[in-house]
Amino acid sequence: MNQVSTPQGEPLPAIEAVIFDWAGTLVDFGSLAPTQIFVDAFSTFGVHITLEQARGPMGLSKRDHIRTLLADPSIQAQWTQTFGRASTDEDIDAIYQRFMPMQIEKVAAYSQPIPGAVLTLQTLREQGIKIGSCSGYPRQVLDVLLPHAAADGIAPDWVVAGDELPAGGRPGPFMALANVLALGAQDVRRCIKVDDTTPGIEEGRNAGMWCVGLTLSGNEVGYSQAELAAADPVQVQARVAHAARRLTQAGAHYAIDSVADLPAVIEQIRQRLARGETP
């Protein structure tokens, strides 16, 4: 149970908890469910955004995501042209209210585990590591997603939604720290945050944790599995490299393709802890 030894035979420090994001991290390869719904929700107001624009603020709570999109000059220009005025907080609320039922309707269709995620969670549990999670999804959306994910083997010990903490969401540390409290972890320096978005990595760094960014499976690359299979390998490599740079610049200690690669990284973090390093 969480006992690995150094070459000298001394046990390595234990990892207490790993806190995962959801879309693009544990489920929904490419983080497709939230992205397309932002495009669809804005289009119902006569404002047309691209998938790339929709991906930009990914990782924020959904209301903050909408606020950030409306702050984009090109999107705000469309809004002003359509409505003859700048957007307001009431408009953010209106888009959010349009977004929510659309997201609830679609999220279950994107609940399939990312390849390797189920085995990774099993491996962590066998090592005595607690499994937390948090998401930019509101609780209403997570309540639809969670039973489908659990049926496929993705069932963390704790889940925090993007809209349920008074202190707020990412990039603040609050959801990650709420997991620490709920899981009873003693030391954030022995906790790991795993995420495919820059706000999610910043969340983990602000909480004082080791941070692992996910490239190929996540929002930064943005391929579905079918698109990935058909893509030019050179283009895939370029996207992965760009994603790794973005996540590393946000503070990730490691950038890997997907959660399938996480167990090896955990062993590296244990080695670093044994040498006295901290996040």
Coordinates of C-alpha atoms in Angstrom, one line a residue:
M1 CA 0.0 0.0 0.0
N2 CA 1.8 3.1 -1.3
Q3 CA 5.1 1.6 -0.3
V4 CA 7.9 1.9 -2.8
S5 CA 11.6 1.8 -1.9
T6 CA 14.7 3.8 -2.9
P7 CA 17.7 1.8 -4.2
Q8 CA 19.0 2.0 -0.6
G9 CA 15.9 0.2 0.6
E10 CA 14.3 3.2 2.3
P11 CA 10.5 3.7 1.6
L12 CA 9.7 6.6 -0.6
P13 CA 7.3 9.3 0.7
A14 CA 3.7 8.5 0.2
I15 CA 1.4 10.4 -2.2
E16 CA -1.8 11.1 -0.2
A17 CA -4.2 12.1 -2.9
V18 CA -4.6 12.8 -6.6
I19 CA -7.2 15.3 -7.7
F20 CA -8.5 15.0 -11.2
D21 CA -10.4 17.3 -13.6
W22 CA -13.2 15.6 -15.5
A23 CA -13.7 16.5 -19.2
G24 CA -10.5 15.9 -21.2
T25 CA -8.9 14.3 -18.1
L26 CA -11.0 11.3 -16.9
V27 CA -13.7 11.3 -19.5
D28 CA -14.6 12.9 -22.9
F29 CA -11.4 12.5 -25.0
G30 CA -10.7 15.9 -26.5
S31 CA -13.0 17.8 -24.0
L32 CA -15.7 18.0 -26.7
A33 CA -18.9 18.2 -24.6
P34 CA -18.5 21.7 -23.1
T35 CA -16.8 23.2 -26.2
Q36 CA -19.5 22.7 -28.8
I37 CA -22.3 23.7 -26.4
F38 CA -20.7 27.1 -25.9
V39 CA -20.7 27.5 -29.7
D40 CA -24.3 26.4 -29.9
A41 CA -25.5 28.6 -26.9
F42 CA -23.9 31.8 -28.3
S43 CA -25.4 31.1 -31.8
T44 CA -28.9 31.2 -30.3
F45 CA -28.2 34.9 -29.6
G46 CA -26.9 35.5 -33.1
V47 CA -23.3 35.6 -32.0
H48 CA -21.0 33.1 -33.8
I49 CA -17.9 31.9 -32.1
T50 CA -15.4 29.3 -33.2
L51 CA -14.5 26.1 -31.5
E52 CA -11.0 27.6 -30.9
Q53 CA -12.5 30.6 -29.2
A54 CA -14.8 28.4 -27.1
R55 CA -11.8 26.4 -25.9
G56 CA -9.8 29.4 -24.8
P57 CA -11.1 29.9 -21.3
M58 CA -11.7 26.1 -20.7
G59 CA -11.2 25.1 -17.1
L60 CA -13.1 28.1 -15.6
S61 CA -16.5 27.7 -14.1
K62 CA -19.1 27.9 -16.9
R63 CA -20.4 31.3 -15.9
D64 CA -16.9 32.7 -15.8
H65 CA -16.2 31.0 -19.1
I66 CA -19.1 32.9 -20.7
R67 CA -17.9 36.2 -19.0
T68 CA -14.4 35.7 -20.5
L69 CA -15.7 34.9 -23.9
L70 CA -17.8 38.1 -24.0
A71 CA -14.7 40.1 -23.0
D72 CA -13.0 39.0 -26.2
P73 CA -13.1 42.1 -28.4
S74 CA -14.2 40.2 -31.6
I75 CA -17.1 38.5 -29.7
Q76 CA -18.1 41.7 -27.9
A77 CA -18.1 43.5 -31.3
Q78 CA -20.6 40.9 -32.6
W79 CA -22.7 41.3 -29.5
T80 CA -22.7 45.1 -29.9
Q81 CA -23.6 44.9 -33.6
T82 CA -26.4 42.5 -32.9
F83 CA -28.0 44.2 -29.8
G84 CA -26.8 47.8 -30.3
R85 CA -25.1 47.9 -26.9
A86 CA -22.4 46.3 -24.8
S87 CA -23.2 43.1 -23.0
T88 CA -24.1 43.2 -19.3
D89 CA -24.1 40.8 -16.3
E90 CA -27.8 40.1 -17.2
D91 CA -26.7 38.9 -20.6
I92 CA -24.1 36.6 -19.0
D93 CA -27.0 35.2 -17.0
A94 CA -29.1 34.8 -20.1
I95 CA -26.5 32.9 -22.0
Y96 CA -25.8 30.7 -19.0
Q97 CA -29.4 29.9 -18.6
R98 CA -29.5 28.9 -22.3
F99 CA -26.3 26.9 -22.0
M100 CA -27.3 24.9 -19.0
P101 CA -30.1 22.7 -20.4
M102 CA -28.1 22.2 -23.6
Q103 CA -25.1 21.0 -21.6
I104 CA -27.3 18.8 -19.4
E105 CA -28.8 17.2 -22.4
K106 CA -25.5 16.4 -24.1
V107 CA -23.1 15.6 -21.3
A108 CA -24.0 11.9 -20.9
A109 CA -23.1 11.3 -24.5
Y110 CA -19.5 12.3 -23.7
S111 CA -19.1 10.3 -20.5
Q112 CA -16.9 7.5 -21.9
P113 CA -13.6 7.1 -20.0
I114 CA -10.4 8.2 -21.6
P115 CA -8.4 5.1 -22.5
G116 CA -6.3 4.0 -19.5
A117 CA -8.3 6.1 -17.0
V118 CA -10.0 3.1 -15.3
L119 CA -6.8 1.2 -14.9
T120 CA -5.0 4.3 -13.5
L121 CA -7.6 4.8 -10.9
Q122 CA -7.4 1.1 -9.9
T123 CA -3.6 1.4 -9.7
L124 CA -3.8 4.4 -7.4
R125 CA -6.3 2.7 -5.1
E126 CA -4.1 -0.3 -4.9
Q127 CA -1.4 2.0 -3.7
G128 CA -3.6 3.5 -1.0
I129 CA -3.9 6.9 -2.8
K130 CA -7.1 8.8 -2.3
I131 CA -8.9 10.0 -5.5
G132 CA -10.5 13.4 -5.6
S133 CA -11.9 15.4 -8.5
C134 CA -13.2 18.8 -9.4
S135 CA -14.7 20.4 -12.5
G136 CA -15.7 23.6 -14.2
Y137 CA -19.1 21.9 -14.7
P138 CA -21.9 23.1 -12.5
R139 CA -23.4 20.6 -10.0
Q140 CA -26.5 20.0 -12.2
V141 CA -24.3 18.8 -15.1
L142 CA -22.1 16.7 -12.9
D143 CA -25.2 15.0 -11.4
V144 CA -26.0 13.8 -14.9
L145 CA -22.4 12.8 -15.8
L146 CA -21.4 11.0 -12.6
P147 CA -23.7 7.9 -12.8
H148 CA -22.8 7.3 -16.4
A149 CA -19.1 7.6 -15.6
A150 CA -19.4 5.4 -12.5
A151 CA -21.1 2.7 -14.6
D152 CA -17.9 2.7 -16.8
G153 CA -15.5 2.5 -13.8
I154 CA -14.8 6.2 -13.1
A155 CA -15.9 6.9 -9.5
P156 CA -13.6 9.2 -7.5
D157 CA -13.8 9.4 -3.7
W158 CA -14.9 13.0 -3.8
V159 CA -16.3 15.4 -6.4
V160 CA -16.5 19.2 -6.3
A161 CA -18.5 21.2 -8.9
G162 CA -17.5 24.6 -10.3
D163 CA -20.5 26.4 -8.9
E164 CA -20.7 25.1 -5.3
L165 CA -18.0 26.9 -3.3
P166 CA -18.7 30.5 -2.1
A167 CA -15.0 31.3 -2.6
G168 CA -15.3 30.6 -6.3
G169 CA -13.6 28.3 -8.8
R170 CA -10.4 28.2 -10.9
P171 CA -7.8 29.5 -11.1
G172 CA -8.2 29.9 -7.3
P173 CA -7.2 26.9 -5.1
F174 CA -10.6 26.4 -3.5
M175 CA -11.9 23.3 -5.3
A176 CA -8.6 21.5 -4.9
L177 CA -8.3 22.4 -1.3
A178 CA -11.9 21.3 -0.7
N179 CA -10.8 17.9 -1.9
V180 CA -7.9 17.9 0.5
L181 CA -10.3 18.6 3.4
A182 CA -12.9 16.1 2.3
L183 CA -10.3 13.3 1.7
G184 CA -8.4 14.1 5.0
A185 CA -5.0 14.6 3.3
Q186 CA -2.4 15.9 5.7
D187 CA 0.0 17.7 3.4
V188 CA -0.8 19.4 0.1
R189 CA 2.9 18.8 -0.9
R190 CA 2.0 15.1 -1.2
C191 CA -1.0 15.8 -3.4
I192 CA -1.1 15.9 -7.2
K193 CA -3.5 17.9 -9.4
V194 CA -4.1 16.5 -12.9
D195 CA -5.8 18.7 -15.5
D196 CA -5.9 19.4 -19.2
T197 CA -6.5 23.2 -18.9
T198 CA -4.3 26.1 -17.9
P199 CA -6.8 27.4 -15.2
G200 CA -6.8 23.8 -13.8
I201 CA -3.0 23.7 -13.5
E202 CA -3.0 27.2 -12.0
E203 CA -5.6 25.9 -9.5
G204 CA -3.2 23.1 -8.4
R205 CA -0.2 25.4 -8.1
N206 CA -2.2 27.9 -6.1
A207 CA -3.1 25.0 -3.8
G208 CA 0.6 24.1 -3.3
M209 CA 0.4 20.8 -5.2
W210 CA 2.4 18.9 -7.8
C211 CA 0.7 19.5 -11.1
V212 CA 0.4 17.2 -14.2
G213 CA -0.9 18.6 -17.4
L214 CA -2.5 16.4 -20.0
T215 CA -2.0 17.1 -23.7
L216 CA -3.2 14.6 -26.2
S217 CA -6.5 13.7 -24.4
G218 CA -7.5 17.2 -23.5
N219 CA -8.7 20.6 -24.4
E220 CA -5.4 22.0 -25.6
V221 CA -5.1 19.5 -28.4
G222 CA -8.8 19.1 -28.9
Y223 CA -9.0 16.1 -31.1
S224 CA -11.8 13.5 -30.8
Q225 CA -10.4 9.9 -30.9
A226 CA -11.7 9.6 -34.5
E227 CA -10.1 12.9 -35.5
L228 CA -6.8 11.8 -33.9
A229 CA -6.8 8.5 -35.8
A230 CA -7.3 10.4 -39.1
A231 CA -4.9 13.3 -38.4
D232 CA -1.5 13.9 -39.9
P233 CA 1.1 12.6 -37.3
V234 CA 3.2 15.8 -37.9
Q235 CA 0.2 18.0 -37.1
V236 CA -0.6 15.9 -34.0
Q237 CA 3.0 16.3 -32.8
A238 CA 2.8 20.0 -33.3
R239 CA -0.4 20.3 -31.3
V240 CA 0.9 18.2 -28.5
A241 CA 4.1 20.3 -28.3
H242 CA 2.1 23.5 -28.2
A243 CA -0.2 22.0 -25.5
A244 CA 2.8 21.0 -23.4
R245 CA 4.3 24.5 -23.7
R246 CA 1.0 26.1 -22.6
L247 CA 0.5 23.8 -19.6
T248 CA 4.1 24.1 -18.5
Q249 CA 4.0 27.8 -18.7
A250 CA 0.9 27.7 -16.5
G251 CA 2.9 25.8 -13.9
A252 CA 2.7 22.1 -14.7
H253 CA 5.6 20.1 -13.3
Y254 CA 4.9 17.4 -15.9
A255 CA 3.1 17.3 -19.3
I256 CA 2.0 13.8 -20.5
D257 CA -0.4 12.5 -23.1
S258 CA -3.1 11.2 -20.8
V259 CA -3.9 9.8 -17.4
A260 CA -2.7 6.4 -18.7
D261 CA 0.8 7.8 -18.3
L262 CA 0.2 9.1 -14.7
P263 CA 1.5 6.1 -12.6
A264 CA 5.1 6.6 -13.9
V265 CA 4.9 10.3 -13.1
I266 CA 3.8 9.5 -9.6
E267 CA 6.9 7.4 -9.0
Q268 CA 9.1 10.3 -10.3
I269 CA 7.3 12.7 -7.8
R270 CA 8.0 10.2 -5.0
Q271 CA 11.7 10.2 -5.9
R272 CA 11.7 14.0 -5.9
L273 CA 10.0 14.1 -2.5
A274 CA 12.6 11.6 -1.2
R275 CA 15.3 14.1 -2.2
G276 CA 13.6 16.9 -0.3
E277 CA 12.0 18.6 -3.2
T278 CA 8.6 20.3 -2.9
P279 CA 6.1 21.6 -5.5

